[in-house]
XYZ file of C-alpha atoms in Angstrom:
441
model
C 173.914 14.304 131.094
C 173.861 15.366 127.622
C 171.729 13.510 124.974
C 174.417 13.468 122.740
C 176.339 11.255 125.012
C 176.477 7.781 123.341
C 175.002 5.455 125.313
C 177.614 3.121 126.592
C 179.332 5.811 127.971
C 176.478 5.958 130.217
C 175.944 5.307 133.873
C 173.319 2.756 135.123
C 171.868 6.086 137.340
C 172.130 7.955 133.786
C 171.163 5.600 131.216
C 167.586 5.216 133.552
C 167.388 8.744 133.121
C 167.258 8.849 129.178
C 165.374 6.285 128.892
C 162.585 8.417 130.327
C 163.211 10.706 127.460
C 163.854 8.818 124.751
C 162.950 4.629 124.919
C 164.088 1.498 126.244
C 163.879 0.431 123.131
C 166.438 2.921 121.629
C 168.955 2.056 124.867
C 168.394 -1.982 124.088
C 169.256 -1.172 120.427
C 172.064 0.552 121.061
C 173.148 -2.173 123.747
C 172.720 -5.024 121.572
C 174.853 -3.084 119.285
C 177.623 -2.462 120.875
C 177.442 -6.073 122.054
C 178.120 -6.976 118.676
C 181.140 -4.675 117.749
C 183.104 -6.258 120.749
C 181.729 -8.861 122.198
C 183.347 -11.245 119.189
C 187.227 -10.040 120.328
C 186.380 -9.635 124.698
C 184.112 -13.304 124.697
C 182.608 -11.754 127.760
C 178.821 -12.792 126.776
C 177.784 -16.682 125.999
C 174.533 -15.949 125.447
C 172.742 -12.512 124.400
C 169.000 -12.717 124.398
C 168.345 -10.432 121.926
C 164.655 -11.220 120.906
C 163.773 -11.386 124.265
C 165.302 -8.106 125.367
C 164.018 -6.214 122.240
C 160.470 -7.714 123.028
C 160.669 -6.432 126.721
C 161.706 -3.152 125.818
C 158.920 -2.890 123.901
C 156.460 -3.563 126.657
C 158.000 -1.389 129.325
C 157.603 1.590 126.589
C 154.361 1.067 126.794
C 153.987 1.347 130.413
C 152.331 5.050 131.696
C 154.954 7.068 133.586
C 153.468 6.183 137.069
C 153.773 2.554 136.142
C 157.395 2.284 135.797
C 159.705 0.524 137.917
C 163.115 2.397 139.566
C 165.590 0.833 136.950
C 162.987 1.057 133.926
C 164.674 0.260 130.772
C 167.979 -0.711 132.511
C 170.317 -3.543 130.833
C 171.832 -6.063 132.484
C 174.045 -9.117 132.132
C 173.994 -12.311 134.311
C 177.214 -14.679 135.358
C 176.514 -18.224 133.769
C 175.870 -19.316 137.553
C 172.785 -17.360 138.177
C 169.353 -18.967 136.595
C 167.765 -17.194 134.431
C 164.410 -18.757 132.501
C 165.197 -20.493 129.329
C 168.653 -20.218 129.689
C 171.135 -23.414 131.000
C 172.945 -22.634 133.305
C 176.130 -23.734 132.730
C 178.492 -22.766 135.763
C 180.921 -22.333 133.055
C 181.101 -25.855 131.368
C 179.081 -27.748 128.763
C 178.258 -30.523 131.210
C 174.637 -29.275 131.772
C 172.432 -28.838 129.276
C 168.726 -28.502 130.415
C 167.262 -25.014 130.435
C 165.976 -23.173 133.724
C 162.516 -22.666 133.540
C 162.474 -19.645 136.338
C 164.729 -16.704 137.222
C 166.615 -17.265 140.331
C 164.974 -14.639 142.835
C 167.522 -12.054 142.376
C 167.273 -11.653 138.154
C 163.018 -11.981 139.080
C 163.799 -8.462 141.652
C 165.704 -6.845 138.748
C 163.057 -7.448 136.150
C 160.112 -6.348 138.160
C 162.032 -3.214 138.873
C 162.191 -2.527 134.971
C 165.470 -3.914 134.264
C 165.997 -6.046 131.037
C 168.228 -9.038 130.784
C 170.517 -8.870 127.691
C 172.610 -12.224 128.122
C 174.278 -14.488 130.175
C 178.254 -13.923 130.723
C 181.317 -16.028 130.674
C 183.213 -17.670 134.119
C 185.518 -20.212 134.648
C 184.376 -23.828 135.275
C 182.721 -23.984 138.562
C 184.115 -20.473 138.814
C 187.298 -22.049 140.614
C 189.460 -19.792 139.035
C 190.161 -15.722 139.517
C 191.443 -16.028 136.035
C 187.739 -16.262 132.985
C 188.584 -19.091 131.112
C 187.533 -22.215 130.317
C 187.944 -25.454 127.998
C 183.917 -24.740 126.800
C 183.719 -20.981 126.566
C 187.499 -20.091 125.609
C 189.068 -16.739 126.947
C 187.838 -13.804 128.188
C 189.874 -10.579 127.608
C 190.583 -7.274 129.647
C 188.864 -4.329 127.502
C 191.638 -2.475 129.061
C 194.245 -4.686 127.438
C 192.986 -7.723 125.636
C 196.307 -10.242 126.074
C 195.308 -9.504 129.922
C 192.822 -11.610 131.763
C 189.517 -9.441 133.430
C 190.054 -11.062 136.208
C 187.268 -14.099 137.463
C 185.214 -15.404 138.610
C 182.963 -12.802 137.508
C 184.961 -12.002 134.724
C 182.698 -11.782 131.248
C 180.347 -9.556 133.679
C 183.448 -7.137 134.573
C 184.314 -7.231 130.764
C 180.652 -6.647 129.539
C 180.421 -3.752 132.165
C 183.985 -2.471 131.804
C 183.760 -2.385 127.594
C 180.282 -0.742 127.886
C 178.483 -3.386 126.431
C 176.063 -3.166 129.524
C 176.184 -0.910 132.347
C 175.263 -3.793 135.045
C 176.226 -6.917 135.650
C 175.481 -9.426 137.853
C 177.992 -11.992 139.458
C 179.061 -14.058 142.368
C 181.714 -14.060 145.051
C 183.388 -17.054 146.851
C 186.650 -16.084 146.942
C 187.040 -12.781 145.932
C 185.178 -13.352 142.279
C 183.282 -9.684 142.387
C 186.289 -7.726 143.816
C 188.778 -8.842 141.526
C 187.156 -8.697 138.107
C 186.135 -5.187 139.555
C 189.611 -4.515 140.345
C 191.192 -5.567 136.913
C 188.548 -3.642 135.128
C 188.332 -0.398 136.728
C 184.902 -0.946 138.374
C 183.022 -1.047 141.898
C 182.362 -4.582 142.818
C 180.742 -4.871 146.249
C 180.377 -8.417 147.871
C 177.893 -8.264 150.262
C 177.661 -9.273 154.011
C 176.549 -13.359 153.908
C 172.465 -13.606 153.569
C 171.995 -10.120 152.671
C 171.221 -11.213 148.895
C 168.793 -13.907 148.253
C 170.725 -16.983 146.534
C 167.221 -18.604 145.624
C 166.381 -20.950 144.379
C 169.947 -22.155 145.511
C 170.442 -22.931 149.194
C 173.344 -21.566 149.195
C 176.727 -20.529 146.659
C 179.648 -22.313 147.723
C 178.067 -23.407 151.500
C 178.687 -20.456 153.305
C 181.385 -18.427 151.083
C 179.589 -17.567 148.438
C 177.534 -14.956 147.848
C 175.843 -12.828 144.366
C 176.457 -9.056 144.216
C 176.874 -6.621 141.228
C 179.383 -5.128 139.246
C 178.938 -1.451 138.590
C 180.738 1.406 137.396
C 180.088 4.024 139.986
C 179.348 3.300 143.568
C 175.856 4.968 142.705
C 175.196 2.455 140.122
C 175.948 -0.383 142.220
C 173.820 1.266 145.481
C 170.687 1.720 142.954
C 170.610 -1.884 142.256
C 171.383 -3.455 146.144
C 168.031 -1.102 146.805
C 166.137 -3.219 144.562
C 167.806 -6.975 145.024
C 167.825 -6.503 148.899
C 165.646 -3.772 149.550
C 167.941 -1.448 151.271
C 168.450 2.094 151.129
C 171.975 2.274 150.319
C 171.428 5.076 147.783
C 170.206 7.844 150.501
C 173.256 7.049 152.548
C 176.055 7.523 149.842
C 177.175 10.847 150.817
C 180.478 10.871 153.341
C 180.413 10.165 156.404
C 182.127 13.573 158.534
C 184.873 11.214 159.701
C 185.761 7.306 159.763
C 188.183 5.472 161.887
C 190.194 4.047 158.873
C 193.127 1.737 159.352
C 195.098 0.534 155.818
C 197.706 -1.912 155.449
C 199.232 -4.070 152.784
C 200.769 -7.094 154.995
C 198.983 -10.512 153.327
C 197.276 -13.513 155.259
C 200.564 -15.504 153.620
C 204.191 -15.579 153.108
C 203.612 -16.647 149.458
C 202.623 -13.388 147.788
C 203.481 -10.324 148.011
C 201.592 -7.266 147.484
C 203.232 -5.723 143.587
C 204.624 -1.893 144.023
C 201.648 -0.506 141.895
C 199.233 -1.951 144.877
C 201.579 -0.684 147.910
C 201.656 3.294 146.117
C 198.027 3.158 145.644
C 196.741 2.246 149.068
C 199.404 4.449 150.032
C 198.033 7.424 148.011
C 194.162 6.292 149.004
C 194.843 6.503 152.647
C 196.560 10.147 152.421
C 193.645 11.359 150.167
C 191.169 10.167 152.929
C 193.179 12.014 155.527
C 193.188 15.353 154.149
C 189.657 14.317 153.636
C 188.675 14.671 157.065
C 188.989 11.013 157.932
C 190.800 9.458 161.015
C 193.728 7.315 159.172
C 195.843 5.204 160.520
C 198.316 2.818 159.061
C 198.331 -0.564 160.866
C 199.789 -4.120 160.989
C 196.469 -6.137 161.870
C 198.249 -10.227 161.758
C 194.955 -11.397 160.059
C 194.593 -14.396 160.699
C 195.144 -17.564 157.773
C 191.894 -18.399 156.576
C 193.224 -20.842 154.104
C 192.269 -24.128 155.371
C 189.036 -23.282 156.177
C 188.546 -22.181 152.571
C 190.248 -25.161 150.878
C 188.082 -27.406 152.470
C 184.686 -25.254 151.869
C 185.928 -24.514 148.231
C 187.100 -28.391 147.620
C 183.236 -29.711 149.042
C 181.540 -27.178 146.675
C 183.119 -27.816 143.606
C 182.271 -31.612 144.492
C 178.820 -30.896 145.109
C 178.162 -28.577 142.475
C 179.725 -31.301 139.843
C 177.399 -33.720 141.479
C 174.447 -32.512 140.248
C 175.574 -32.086 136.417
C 174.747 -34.222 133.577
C 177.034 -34.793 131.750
C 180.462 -35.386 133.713
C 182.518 -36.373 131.435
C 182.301 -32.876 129.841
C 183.970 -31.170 132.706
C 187.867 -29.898 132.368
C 189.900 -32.782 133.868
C 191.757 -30.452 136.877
C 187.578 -29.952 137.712
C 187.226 -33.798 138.069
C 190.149 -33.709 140.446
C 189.217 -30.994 142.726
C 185.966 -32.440 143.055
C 187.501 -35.645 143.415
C 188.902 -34.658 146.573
C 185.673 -32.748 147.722
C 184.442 -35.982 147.652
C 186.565 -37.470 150.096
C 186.614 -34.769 152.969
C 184.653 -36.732 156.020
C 181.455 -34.658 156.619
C 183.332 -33.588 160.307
C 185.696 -31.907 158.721
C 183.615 -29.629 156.675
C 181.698 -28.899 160.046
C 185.336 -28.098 161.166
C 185.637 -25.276 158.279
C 181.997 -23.948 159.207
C 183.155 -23.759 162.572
C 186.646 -22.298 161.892
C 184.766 -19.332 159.649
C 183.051 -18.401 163.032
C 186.355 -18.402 164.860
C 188.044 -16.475 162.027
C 185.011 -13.734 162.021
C 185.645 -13.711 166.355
C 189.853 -13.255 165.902
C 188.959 -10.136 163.891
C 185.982 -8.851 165.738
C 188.049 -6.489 168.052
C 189.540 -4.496 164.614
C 185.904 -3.276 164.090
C 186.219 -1.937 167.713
C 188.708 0.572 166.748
C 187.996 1.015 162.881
C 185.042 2.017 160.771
C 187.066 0.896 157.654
C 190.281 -0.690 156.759
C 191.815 -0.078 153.440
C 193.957 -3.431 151.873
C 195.120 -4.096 147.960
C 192.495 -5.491 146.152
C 194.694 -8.347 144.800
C 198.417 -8.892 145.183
C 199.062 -8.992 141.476
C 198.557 -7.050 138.513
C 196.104 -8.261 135.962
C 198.162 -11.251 134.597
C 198.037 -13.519 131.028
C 194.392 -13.713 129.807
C 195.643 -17.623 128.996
C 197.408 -17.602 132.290
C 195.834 -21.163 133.059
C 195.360 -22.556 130.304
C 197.044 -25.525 130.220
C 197.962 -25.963 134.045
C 196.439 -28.467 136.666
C 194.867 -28.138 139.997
C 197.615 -27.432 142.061
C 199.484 -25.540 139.800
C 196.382 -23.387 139.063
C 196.051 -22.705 142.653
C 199.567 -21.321 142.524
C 198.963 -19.515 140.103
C 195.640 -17.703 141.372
C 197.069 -17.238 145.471
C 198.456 -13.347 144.129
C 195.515 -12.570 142.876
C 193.314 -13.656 146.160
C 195.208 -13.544 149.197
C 193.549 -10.203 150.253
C 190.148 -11.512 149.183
C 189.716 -14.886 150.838
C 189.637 -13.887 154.386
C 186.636 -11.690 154.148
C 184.478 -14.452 152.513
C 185.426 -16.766 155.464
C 184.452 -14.432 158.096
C 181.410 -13.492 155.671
C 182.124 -9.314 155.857
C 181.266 -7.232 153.433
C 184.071 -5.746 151.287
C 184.345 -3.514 147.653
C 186.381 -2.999 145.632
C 187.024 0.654 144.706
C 189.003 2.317 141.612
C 191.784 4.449 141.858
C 192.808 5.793 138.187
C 195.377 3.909 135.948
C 199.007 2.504 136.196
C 201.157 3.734 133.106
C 200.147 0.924 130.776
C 196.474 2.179 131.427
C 195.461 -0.566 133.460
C 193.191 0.028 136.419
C 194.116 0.328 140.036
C 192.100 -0.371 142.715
C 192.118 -1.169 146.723
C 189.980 -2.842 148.733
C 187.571 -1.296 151.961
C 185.928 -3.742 154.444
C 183.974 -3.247 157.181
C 180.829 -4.490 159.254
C 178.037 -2.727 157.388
C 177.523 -2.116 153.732
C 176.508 1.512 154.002
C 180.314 2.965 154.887
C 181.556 0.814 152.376
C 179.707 2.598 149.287
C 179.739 6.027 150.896
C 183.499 5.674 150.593
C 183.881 3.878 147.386
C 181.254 6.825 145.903
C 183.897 9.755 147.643
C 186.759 7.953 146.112
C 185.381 7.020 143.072
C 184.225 10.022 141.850
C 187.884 11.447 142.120
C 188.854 9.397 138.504
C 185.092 9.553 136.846
């Protein structure tokens, strides 16, 4: 790393590093900064605490060498879902309006570790939607292409990250919300096994599809950070493994998308590259099994619940009302039925982890579409219009597995590619998304 490197060109791993030799103070400058040179065209922050993060930095400078935390001096934003003290938490709308007095546990990790919060980021309302937009925040914007969407739910955190206004962000996952901003915006977006990250003080995101995870740039990045929010040791175990039983495949869960050319020729390229890599490869037609139900009925109950608690209802986008008007109505034995039917779904595809390590899918069917895609369309036709961009998402948040999303270079209107890896263990995962990664960095 050279000191003349600007600093949003920076890695998480590497901006740490200068930190040490310059201050956290200089990196939160230059942050805040570049936060406002492009944060006014992407609308990927709602809130930037820059007092606050200025005022931090200068404490941690002060700290003695031996009293510094792993990810001293680090950046990071936080997806409007996530609590973070003095902040509301919106979920995306203007219906609540009382500030949190307390992180939730995983922003209270990051800060102990040295890390800074610089703002809170932009989702769709409720984060129903792979597509950032909403009635109260507007539209979010690709960096890579600003009429195209980043992708959601986690999209103002893949645009912050993506644009280099921050190297970290933090976000959510509950349908596919880490993997496809991450996808769209050239960036690794692990969602992690169910439980593995603390959703405190929440019981829970989205019952049992949900979970928070981090949007990084390089599979490094986002291993340095899971050490610290779930005390693992990812980071030690990132180099590849000799040789992985790795089946890929683009066949969907559904008849009603279809994976786009772009997708097919990239999984296509990713599994020869692990081949002459060393890897066992095999291409396969798995017949994963539909998880859609299940996740209707999980998805409709949340968004009912979550709308429950807000104050002001009235405030909420009218296709919102009706989804959680029908949360409302699903008999309590029927969302027992979906809780059930995950545990079936995670038993049907129990016996592919027999025979593979890994299997390689598209991230999403589509390619980043309108940034105003939605804009103007109701439930059900909003659902239509999101099934391309999730149908190789939603299955692995029903069975609760962990999956990332990996980049793979560019398409020819510089957009990013990407495919998908899931497994059983997290570990695998990052070791491949670091090997593959580092092929475009």
């Amino acid at each position: 790393m050279e000191m003349t490197q600007p600093w949003h060109e920076l890695t998480a791993c590497e901006w740490i590093e200068r930190v040490q030799v310059t201050s956290a103070y200089d990196g939160i400058c230059a942050c805040l900064e570049r936060i406002r040179a492009y944060n006014p065209q992407l609308n990927a922050f709602s809130v930037v605490l820059a007092d606050s993060a200025v005022q931090r930095a200068r404490e941690l400078d002060r700290l003695a060498p031996h009293e510094r935390g792993p990810l001293h001096g680090l950046p990071f934003a936080v997806k409007e879902e996530i609590d973070v003290a003095g902040c509301v938490t919106t979920f995306g709308t203007n219906a609540y309006t009382t500030p949190r007095t307390s992180h939730s546990e995983i922003v209270s990790r990051l800060e102990k570790a040295g890390a800074i919060v610089i703002g809170k980021t932009r989702m769709p309302e409720c984060g129903a939607w792979p597509f950032t937009i909403s009635k109260s925040g507007g539209v979010t914007r690709n960096p890579y292409d600003m009429t195209r969407t980043p992708g959601g739910s986690s999209g103002g955190s893949a645009a912050a990250v993506a644009s280099g206004m921050v190297p970290i962000g933090l976000g959510g996952d509950g349908g596919g919300s880490i993997r496809i901003p991450s996808a769209h915006c050239g960036l690794v977006g692990l969602k992690p096994s169910r439980g593995l990250v603390s959703t405190a003080p929440y019981p829970h995101l989205w019952l049992n599809l949900g979970v928070a995870g981090v949007l990084a740039r390089t599979a490094r990045d986002s291993a340095l950070v899971y050490d610290v929010i779930c005390a693992t040791d990812f980071s030690s175990k990132l180099e590849p493994h000799t040789s992985l039983r790795i089946g890929w495949t683009v066949d969907t869960v559904s008849p009603l998308a279809r994976p786009h050319q772009d997708h097919v020729s990239t999984v296509q390229q990713v599994a020869h590259f692990l081949a002459e890599s060393g890897h066992q490869v095999e291409h396969i037609h798995p017949r994963f099994p539909d998880p859609t139900i299940a996740f209707l009925i999980l998805f409709l109950r949340s968004i009912y619940e979550e709308v429950s608690t807000c104050e002001y209802p009235h405030h909420l986008e009218k296709r919102t009302r009706q989804l959680a008007a029908v949360g409302a109505r699903l008999p309590k034995s029927m969302v027992s039925w979906a809780l059930k039917r995950s545990d079936v779904l995670a038993e049907q595809v129990a016996p592919l982890w027999q025979k593979y390590d890994v299997v390689i899918t598209p991230t999403t069917a589509s390619r980043p579409d309108r940034a105003d895609r939605i804009a103007f369309l109701g439930p059900v036709r909003s659902q239509i219009a999101s099934i391309p961009s999730v149908v190789y998402t939603l299955l692995w948040n029903v069975t609760g597995q962990p999956a990332v999303s990996i980049p793979w270079g560019n398409d020819s209107h510089g957009l990013p590619l990407a495919v998908q890896a899931i497994g059983m263990q997290e570990a695998p995962l990052l070791s491949l998304a670091h090997q593959l990664s580092a092929i475009h960095e």
